[in-house]
PDB file of C-alpha atoms and ligand atoms in Angstrom:
ATOM      1  CA  MET M  70      -0.019  -0.053  -0.094  1.00 42.00           C
ATOM      2  CA  ALA M  71       1.244   3.455  -0.924  1.00 42.00           C
ATOM      3  CA  ARG M  72       2.007   5.484   1.796  1.00 56.00           C
ATOM      4  CA  PRO M  73      -0.113   8.415   2.014  1.00 81.00           C
ATOM      5  CA  ASP M  74       2.459  10.816   3.938  1.00 88.00           C
ATOM      6  CA  HIS M  75       3.067  12.924   0.634  1.00 85.00           C
ATOM      7  CA  THR M  76      -0.582  13.748   0.111  1.00 88.00           C
ATOM      8  CA  VAL M  77      -1.429  14.253   3.713  1.00 87.00           C
ATOM      9  CA  PHE M  78       1.428  16.685   4.336  1.00 84.00           C
ATOM     10  CA  LEU M  79       0.663  18.379   0.840  1.00 85.00           C
ATOM     11  CA  ARG M  80      -2.999  18.836   1.840  1.00 85.00           C
ATOM     12  CA  ARG M  81      -2.069  20.061   5.103  1.00 87.00           C
ATOM     13  CA  SER M  82       0.628  22.627   3.822  1.00 82.00           C
ATOM     14  CA  PHE M  83      -2.353  24.523   2.086  1.00 81.00           C
ATOM     15  CA  SER M  84      -3.754  25.837   5.105  1.00 83.00           C
ATOM     16  CA  LYS M  85      -0.869  25.515   7.534  1.00 83.00           C
ATOM     17  CA  MET M  86       2.248  26.881   5.130  1.00 81.00           C
ATOM     18  CA  ASP M  87       3.374  29.000   7.994  1.00 81.00           C
ATOM     19  CA  GLN M  88       3.999  25.952  10.076  1.00 80.00           C
ATOM     20  CA  LEU M  89       5.011  23.523   7.752  1.00 78.00           C
ATOM     21  CA  ALA M  90       7.084  25.912   5.766  1.00 80.00           C
ATOM     22  CA  THR M  91       7.200  23.557   2.633  1.00 84.00           C
ATOM     23  CA  PRO M  92       4.677  21.418   0.819  1.00 85.00           C
ATOM     24  CA  PHE M  93       7.132  18.540   0.758  1.00 88.00           C
ATOM     25  CA  ILE M  94       8.176  15.798   3.251  1.00 90.00           C
ATOM     26  CA  THR M  95      11.826  15.398   3.912  1.00 94.00           C
ATOM     27  CA  GLY M  96      13.499  13.035   1.285  1.00 94.00           C
ATOM     28  CA  ARG M  97      15.041   9.665   2.350  1.00 94.00           C
ATOM     29  CA  ARG M  98      18.870  10.837   2.014  1.00 96.00           C
ATOM     30  CA  LEU M  99      18.334  13.710   4.443  1.00 97.00           C
ATOM     31  CA  SER M 100      16.027  11.678   6.655  1.00 97.00           C
ATOM     32  CA  ARG M 101      18.791   9.229   6.884  1.00 97.00           C
ATOM     33  CA  ALA M 102      21.506  12.051   7.612  1.00 97.00           C
ATOM     34  CA  LEU M 103      19.295  13.497  10.172  1.00 98.00           C
ATOM     35  CA  ALA M 104      18.886  10.557  11.895  1.00 98.00           C
ATOM     36  CA  GLN M 105      22.573   9.702  12.241  1.00 97.00           C
ATOM     37  CA  VAL M 106      23.053  11.922  15.315  1.00 96.00           C
ATOM     38  CA  VAL M 107      21.532   9.077  17.084  1.00 97.00           C
ATOM     39  CA  PRO M 108      24.127   6.959  18.442  1.00 94.00           C
ATOM     40  CA  ARG M 109      23.481   3.469  17.138  1.00 94.00           C
ATOM     41  CA  GLY M 110      22.431   1.089  19.822  1.00 90.00           C
ATOM     42  CA  THR M 111      21.617   3.818  22.353  1.00 84.00           C
ATOM     43  CA  ASP M 112      19.528   3.213  25.292  1.00 87.00           C
ATOM     44  CA  GLY M 113      19.130   6.851  26.144  1.00 95.00           C
ATOM     45  CA  VAL M 114      16.259   9.331  25.340  1.00 98.00           C
ATOM     46  CA  VAL M 115      15.954  10.636  21.542  1.00 98.00           C
ATOM     47  CA  VAL M 116      13.405  13.651  20.911  1.00 98.00           C
ATOM     48  CA  GLU M 117      12.161  14.747  17.375  1.00 98.00           C
ATOM     49  CA  LEU M 118      11.027  18.230  16.879  1.00 98.00           C
ATOM     50  CA  GLY M 119       8.373  18.543  14.169  1.00 97.00           C
ATOM     51  CA  ALA M 120       7.730  15.012  13.335  1.00 97.00           C
ATOM     52  CA  GLY M 121       5.163  15.881  10.499  1.00 95.00           C
ATOM     53  CA  THR M 122       3.650  12.587   8.918  1.00 95.00           C
ATOM     54  CA  GLY M 123       6.572  10.647  10.440  1.00 96.00           C
ATOM     55  CA  VAL M 124       9.029  10.460   7.630  1.00 97.00           C
ATOM     56  CA  LEU M 125      12.348  10.116  10.000  1.00 98.00           C
ATOM     57  CA  ALA M 126      10.721   7.697  12.217  1.00 97.00           C
ATOM     58  CA  GLU M 127      11.952   4.669  10.487  1.00 97.00           C
ATOM     59  CA  PRO M 128      15.525   5.670  10.080  1.00 98.00           C
ATOM     60  CA  ILE M 129      15.346   6.995  13.627  1.00 98.00           C
ATOM     61  CA  ARG M 130      13.995   3.690  14.832  1.00 97.00           C
ATOM     62  CA  ALA M 131      16.532   1.606  12.962  1.00 96.00           C
ATOM     63  CA  ARG M 132      19.325   3.114  15.375  1.00 96.00           C
ATOM     64  CA  LEU M 133      17.627   2.803  18.688  1.00 96.00           C
ATOM     65  CA  GLY M 134      18.317   0.204  21.237  1.00 92.00           C
ATOM     66  CA  PRO M 135      15.881  -2.085  23.051  1.00 92.00           C
ATOM     67  CA  ASP M 136      15.334   0.442  25.850  1.00 92.00           C
ATOM     68  CA  THR M 137      15.708   3.796  24.087  1.00 95.00           C
ATOM     69  CA  ARG M 138      12.850   6.271  24.656  1.00 97.00           C
ATOM     70  CA  TYR M 139      11.852   8.061  21.515  1.00 98.00           C
ATOM     71  CA  VAL M 140       9.605  10.877  21.721  1.00 98.00           C
ATOM     72  CA  ALA M 141       8.170  12.733  18.756  1.00 98.00           C
ATOM     73  CA  LEU M 142       6.726  16.251  19.039  1.00 98.00           C
ATOM     74  CA  GLU M 143       4.468  17.818  16.719  1.00 98.00           C
ATOM     75  CA  ILE M 144       2.023  20.813  16.728  1.00 97.00           C
ATOM     76  CA  ASP M 145      -0.504  20.293  14.080  1.00 96.00           C
ATOM     77  CA  GLU M 146      -3.552  17.937  15.141  1.00 95.00           C
ATOM     78  CA  GLU M 147      -3.998  16.334  11.922  1.00 95.00           C
ATOM     79  CA  LEU M 148      -0.333  15.215  11.680  1.00 96.00           C
ATOM     80  CA  VAL M 149      -0.535  14.103  15.188  1.00 97.00           C
ATOM     81  CA  ALA M 150      -3.659  11.864  14.297  1.00 96.00           C
ATOM     82  CA  HIS M 151      -1.704  10.703  11.159  1.00 95.00           C
ATOM     83  CA  LEU M 152       1.265   9.924  13.455  1.00 97.00           C
ATOM     84  CA  ARG M 153      -0.654   7.971  15.783  1.00 97.00           C
ATOM     85  CA  ALA M 154      -2.506   5.927  13.213  1.00 96.00           C
ATOM     86  CA  HIS M 155       0.442   5.024  11.081  1.00 95.00           C
ATOM     87  CA  LYS M 156       3.079   4.640  13.859  1.00 96.00           C
ATOM     88  CA  PRO M 157       1.446   3.424  17.064  1.00 96.00           C
ATOM     89  CA  TRP M 158       4.632   2.400  18.556  1.00 96.00           C
ATOM     90  CA  LEU M 159       5.929   6.026  18.477  1.00 97.00           C
ATOM     91  CA  GLU M 160       5.505   8.054  21.630  1.00 98.00           C
ATOM     92  CA  VAL M 161       3.974  11.172  20.039  1.00 98.00           C
ATOM     93  CA  VAL M 162       3.452  14.406  21.970  1.00 98.00           C
ATOM     94  CA  GLN M 163       0.997  17.090  20.634  1.00 98.00           C
ATOM     95  CA  ALA M 164       2.592  20.557  21.605  1.00 98.00           C
ATOM     96  CA  ASP M 165       4.345  23.702  20.726  1.00 98.00           C
ATOM     97  CA  VAL M 166       8.024  23.422  20.834  1.00 98.00           C
ATOM     98  CA  THR M 167       8.045  26.715  22.761  1.00 98.00           C
ATOM     99  CA  ASP M 168       6.887  24.530  25.676  1.00 98.00           C
ATOM    100  CA  LEU M 169       9.777  21.977  25.459  1.00 98.00           C
ATOM    101  CA  ASP M 170      11.261  22.522  28.981  1.00 98.00           C
ATOM    102  CA  ARG M 171       7.887  21.910  30.505  1.00 98.00           C
ATOM    103  CA  ILE M 172       7.002  19.190  28.038  1.00 98.00           C
ATOM    104  CA  LEU M 173      10.277  17.238  29.133  1.00 98.00           C
ATOM    105  CA  ASP M 174       9.565  17.626  32.682  1.00 98.00           C
ATOM    106  CA  ASP M 175       5.927  16.500  32.390  1.00 98.00           C
ATOM    107  CA  LEU M 176       7.534  13.172  30.561  1.00 98.00           C
ATOM    108  CA  GLY M 177       9.690  12.670  33.315  1.00 98.00           C
ATOM    109  CA  ILE M 178      12.778  13.285  31.173  1.00 98.00           C
ATOM    110  CA  ASP M 179      15.739  15.119  32.460  1.00 97.00           C
ATOM    111  CA  ARG M 180      18.605  14.587  29.795  1.00 97.00           C
ATOM    112  CA  VAL M 181      18.203  13.898  26.074  1.00 98.00           C
ATOM    113  CA  ASP M 182      20.872  12.101  23.881  1.00 97.00           C
ATOM    114  CA  ALA M 183      19.728  13.522  20.622  1.00 98.00           C
ATOM    115  CA  PHE M 184      17.465  15.683  19.348  1.00 98.00           C
ATOM    116  CA  VAL M 185      16.431  15.564  15.669  1.00 98.00           C
ATOM    117  CA  SER M 186      14.870  18.536  14.311  1.00 98.00           C
ATOM    118  CA  THR M 187      13.042  19.553  10.925  1.00 97.00           C
ATOM    119  CA  LEU M 188      11.136  22.400  12.632  1.00 96.00           C
ATOM    120  CA  PRO M 189      11.239  25.529  10.346  1.00 93.00           C
ATOM    121  CA  TRP M 190      13.877  27.457  12.466  1.00 88.00           C
ATOM    122  CA  ALA M 191      14.211  30.044   9.935  1.00 82.00           C
ATOM    123  CA  VAL M 192      10.525  31.432  10.062  1.00 85.00           C
ATOM    124  CA  PHE M 193      10.507  31.339  13.989  1.00 90.00           C
ATOM    125  CA  PRO M 194      11.039  34.730  15.854  1.00 90.00           C
ATOM    126  CA  GLN M 195      14.653  35.255  17.163  1.00 88.00           C
ATOM    127  CA  ALA M 196      13.430  35.105  20.631  1.00 93.00           C
ATOM    128  CA  MET M 197      11.439  31.958  20.380  1.00 95.00           C
ATOM    129  CA  ARG M 198      14.833  30.531  18.739  1.00 93.00           C
ATOM    130  CA  LEU M 199      16.996  31.737  21.575  1.00 94.00           C
ATOM    131  CA  HIS M 200      14.459  30.214  24.144  1.00 96.00           C
ATOM    132  CA  VAL M 201      14.128  26.710  22.562  1.00 97.00           C
ATOM    133  CA  MET M 202      17.700  26.402  21.669  1.00 96.00           C
ATOM    134  CA  SER M 203      18.838  27.184  25.124  1.00 96.00           C
ATOM    135  CA  VAL M 204      16.462  24.781  26.460  1.00 97.00           C
ATOM    136  CA  ILE M 205      17.792  22.018  23.913  1.00 97.00           C
ATOM    137  CA  ALA M 206      21.420  22.902  24.868  1.00 97.00           C
ATOM    138  CA  GLN M 207      20.752  22.664  28.478  1.00 97.00           C
ATOM    139  CA  ARG M 208      18.981  19.490  28.194  1.00 97.00           C
ATOM    140  CA  LEU M 209      21.449  17.563  26.054  1.00 97.00           C
ATOM    141  CA  VAL M 210      23.725  15.167  27.596  1.00 96.00           C
ATOM    142  CA  PRO M 211      27.512  16.480  27.233  1.00 95.00           C
ATOM    143  CA  ASP M 212      28.360  14.123  24.366  1.00 94.00           C
ATOM    144  CA  GLY M 213      24.712  14.734  22.803  1.00 96.00           C
ATOM    145  CA  ALA M 214      23.836  16.205  19.538  1.00 97.00           C
ATOM    146  CA  LEU M 215      21.265  18.248  17.556  1.00 98.00           C
ATOM    147  CA  SER M 216      20.808  17.890  13.955  1.00 98.00           C
ATOM    148  CA  MET M 217      18.433  20.435  11.991  1.00 97.00           C
ATOM    149  CA  ILE M 218      17.639  20.796   8.467  1.00 96.00           C
ATOM    150  CA  VAL M 219      17.641  24.244   6.813  1.00 93.00           C
ATOM    151  CA  THR M 220      16.104  24.554   3.415  1.00 91.00           C
ATOM    152  CA  TRP M 221      16.657  26.890   0.393  1.00 85.00           C
ATOM    153  CA  MET M 222      13.466  28.556   1.334  1.00 80.00           C
ATOM    154  CA  ALA M 223      14.697  29.976   4.243  1.00 81.00           C
ATOM    155  CA  LEU M 224      16.183  33.707   3.850  1.00 80.00           C
ATOM    156  CA  PRO M 225      19.784  34.054   4.113  1.00 86.00           C
ATOM    157  CA  ASN M 226      19.637  36.507   6.766  1.00 86.00           C
ATOM    158  CA  ARG M 227      17.733  34.415   8.751  1.00 88.00           C
ATOM    159  CA  VAL M 228      20.019  31.706   8.506  1.00 89.00           C
ATOM    160  CA  ARG M 229      23.020  33.556   9.405  1.00 91.00           C
ATOM    161  CA  ASP M 230      21.263  34.649  12.752  1.00 90.00           C
ATOM    162  CA  LEU M 231      20.570  30.856  13.341  1.00 92.00           C
ATOM    163  CA  ARG M 232      24.056  30.110  12.579  1.00 93.00           C
ATOM    164  CA  THR M 233      25.220  32.684  15.098  1.00 94.00           C
ATOM    165  CA  LEU M 234      23.111  31.397  17.601  1.00 94.00           C
ATOM    166  CA  LEU M 235      24.150  27.967  17.436  1.00 95.00           C
ATOM    167  CA  ASP M 236      27.678  28.988  17.371  1.00 95.00           C
ATOM    168  CA  GLY M 237      27.058  30.590  20.851  1.00 95.00           C
ATOM    169  CA  LEU M 238      25.527  27.350  22.233  1.00 96.00           C
ATOM    170  CA  PHE M 239      27.467  24.701  20.808  1.00 97.00           C
ATOM    171  CA  ASP M 240      31.195  23.879  20.613  1.00 96.00           C
ATOM    172  CA  GLU M 241      31.011  22.500  17.281  1.00 97.00           C
ATOM    173  CA  VAL M 242      28.636  23.409  14.530  1.00 98.00           C
ATOM    174  CA  VAL M 243      29.137  21.483  11.113  1.00 97.00           C
ATOM    175  CA  GLU M 244      27.043  22.610   8.153  1.00 96.00           C
ATOM    176  CA  THR M 245      26.919  19.840   5.356  1.00 96.00           C
ATOM    177  CA  ALA M 246      26.674  20.374   1.623  1.00 95.00           C
ATOM    178  CA  THR M 247      23.504  21.132   0.112  1.00 95.00           C
ATOM    179  CA  GLU M 248      21.545  18.041  -1.054  1.00 94.00           C
ATOM    180  CA  TRP M 249      19.976  19.149  -4.571  1.00 95.00           C
ATOM    181  CA  ARG M 250      18.087  16.197  -4.639  1.00 94.00           C
ATOM    182  CA  ASN M 251      15.952  16.949  -1.561  1.00 93.00           C
ATOM    183  CA  PRO M 252      12.580  18.730  -2.315  1.00 90.00           C
ATOM    184  CA  PRO M 253      13.306  21.459  -1.722  1.00 92.00           C
ATOM    185  CA  PRO M 254      17.242  21.688  -1.823  1.00 94.00           C
ATOM    186  CA  ALA M 255      18.531  21.710   1.971  1.00 95.00           C
ATOM    187  CA  ARG M 256      21.604  21.335   4.154  1.00 95.00           C
ATOM    188  CA  LEU M 257      21.922  20.218   7.912  1.00 97.00           C
ATOM    189  CA  PHE M 258      23.517  21.536  10.650  1.00 97.00           C
ATOM    190  CA  LEU M 259      24.971  19.232  13.020  1.00 98.00           C
ATOM    191  CA  CYS M 260      25.573  20.735  16.534  1.00 98.00           C
ATOM    192  CA  ARG M 261      27.626  18.740  19.316  1.00 97.00           C
ATOM    193  CA  ARG M 262      29.072  19.685  22.829  1.00 96.00           C
ATOM    194  CA  PRO M 263      26.459  22.108  24.028  1.00 96.00           C
ATOM    195  CA  HIS M 264      28.067  25.040  26.199  1.00 92.00           C
ATOM    196  CA  HIS M 265      25.095  25.450  28.443  1.00 63.00           C
ATOM    197  CA  ASN M 266      24.893  22.438  30.607  1.00 51.00           C
ATOM    198  CA  SER M 267      23.560  24.240  33.632  1.00 47.00           C
ATOM    199  CA  LEU M 268      21.927  20.865  34.781  1.00 41.00           C
ATOM    200  CA  ASP M 269      25.249  19.551  35.110  1.00 43.00           C
ATOM    201  CA  GLU M 270      26.019  22.168  37.527  1.00 45.00           C
ATOM    202  CA  GLU M 271      22.657  21.412  39.621  1.00 46.00           C
ATOM    203  CA  ASP M 272      23.615  17.673  39.361  1.00 45.00           C
ATOM    204  CA  THR M 273      26.910  18.100  41.138  1.00 38.00           C
TER     205      THR M 273
HETATM  206  C1  SAM G 920       9.266  21.319   7.310  1.00 95.63           C
HETATM  207  S1  SAM G 920       7.962  20.273   8.419  1.00 95.63           S
HETATM  208  C2  SAM G 920       8.822  18.742   8.741  1.00 95.63           C
HETATM  209  C3  SAM G 920       8.021  17.527   8.814  1.00 95.63           C
HETATM  210  C4  SAM G 920       8.507  16.285   8.617  1.00 95.63           C
HETATM  211  N1  SAM G 920       9.328  16.107  10.048  1.00 95.63           N
HETATM  212  C5  SAM G 920       9.514  16.079   7.530  1.00 95.63           C
HETATM  213  O1  SAM G 920      10.581  15.967   7.662  1.00 95.63           O
HETATM  214  O2  SAM G 920       8.910  15.891   6.447  1.00 95.63           O
HETATM  215  C6  SAM G 920       7.982  21.064   9.892  1.00 95.63           C
HETATM  216  C7  SAM G 920       7.242  20.649  10.869  1.00 95.63           C
HETATM  217  O3  SAM G 920       7.339  21.055  12.192  1.00 95.63           O
HETATM  218  C8  SAM G 920       5.846  21.346  12.727  1.00 95.63           C
HETATM  219  N2  SAM G 920       6.115  22.547  13.552  1.00 95.63           N
HETATM  220  C9  SAM G 920       5.991  23.813  13.072  1.00 95.63           C
HETATM  221  N3  SAM G 920       6.252  24.646  14.163  1.00 95.63           N
HETATM  222  C10 SAM G 920       6.135  23.784  15.213  1.00 95.63           C
HETATM  223  C11 SAM G 920       5.996  24.285  16.600  1.00 95.63           C
HETATM  224  N4  SAM G 920       6.033  25.591  17.097  1.00 95.63           N
HETATM  225  N5  SAM G 920       6.020  23.121  17.711  1.00 95.63           N
HETATM  226  C12 SAM G 920       6.085  22.014  17.269  1.00 95.63           C
HETATM  227  N6  SAM G 920       5.941  21.581  15.927  1.00 95.63           N
HETATM  228  C13 SAM G 920       5.884  22.474  14.819  1.00 95.63           C
HETATM  229  C14 SAM G 920       5.107  21.412  11.451  1.00 95.63           C
HETATM  230  O4  SAM G 920       3.863  21.204  11.747  1.00 95.63           O
HETATM  231  C15 SAM G 920       5.646  20.401  10.609  1.00 95.63           C
HETATM  232  O5  SAM G 920       4.877  19.041  10.730  1.00 95.63           O
END
């Protein structure tokens, strides 16, 4: 049976383009590359941000250990319903990423081993980006990582601001080459060794 992901996402983009930012789901190649920040066989916690129809779910799942907790965050109610219907094994949370800190608390999650994001960061207001990115950096384990996609639809000045923000929060930010076959063409930012490990200080 053909997966309905493409049609569901395309239809949703007509009314929610501000949230979805593109009419296309992420292609297989970039989905696999985004998932690679998840350490193979990990038994920790993986959080996906902006799960959409769940195109990253299998590439991420393929890397998980038997006891990994994999939480998928998505704001849109129709996409959440689709996720729950098609990926019953996935822990789906319908919420706005702005509430990430509280959501993790509510889920009983202290630290996260990897965040995988296809959120439309470039369209978010700078204050929101700063807030959410700071939470991500604080919640990551010291050797944890964040992968995120930036498409060609993002305005260059917004991407520059985003890069500056990431450079302030992470010791290493790697920008990949553009994957031209992805609809739309896109590259990844791979961020490691978060500076803001304030939870570490509280733990000690
Ligand atoms: C570019 S789409 C990516 C969808 C899917 N992961 C993929 O790769 O095809 C961005 C996703 O982020 C979700 N999203 C946008 N703003 C959000 C927010 N504030 N909180 C949580 N999810 C959000 C959208 O509803 C959409 O599903």
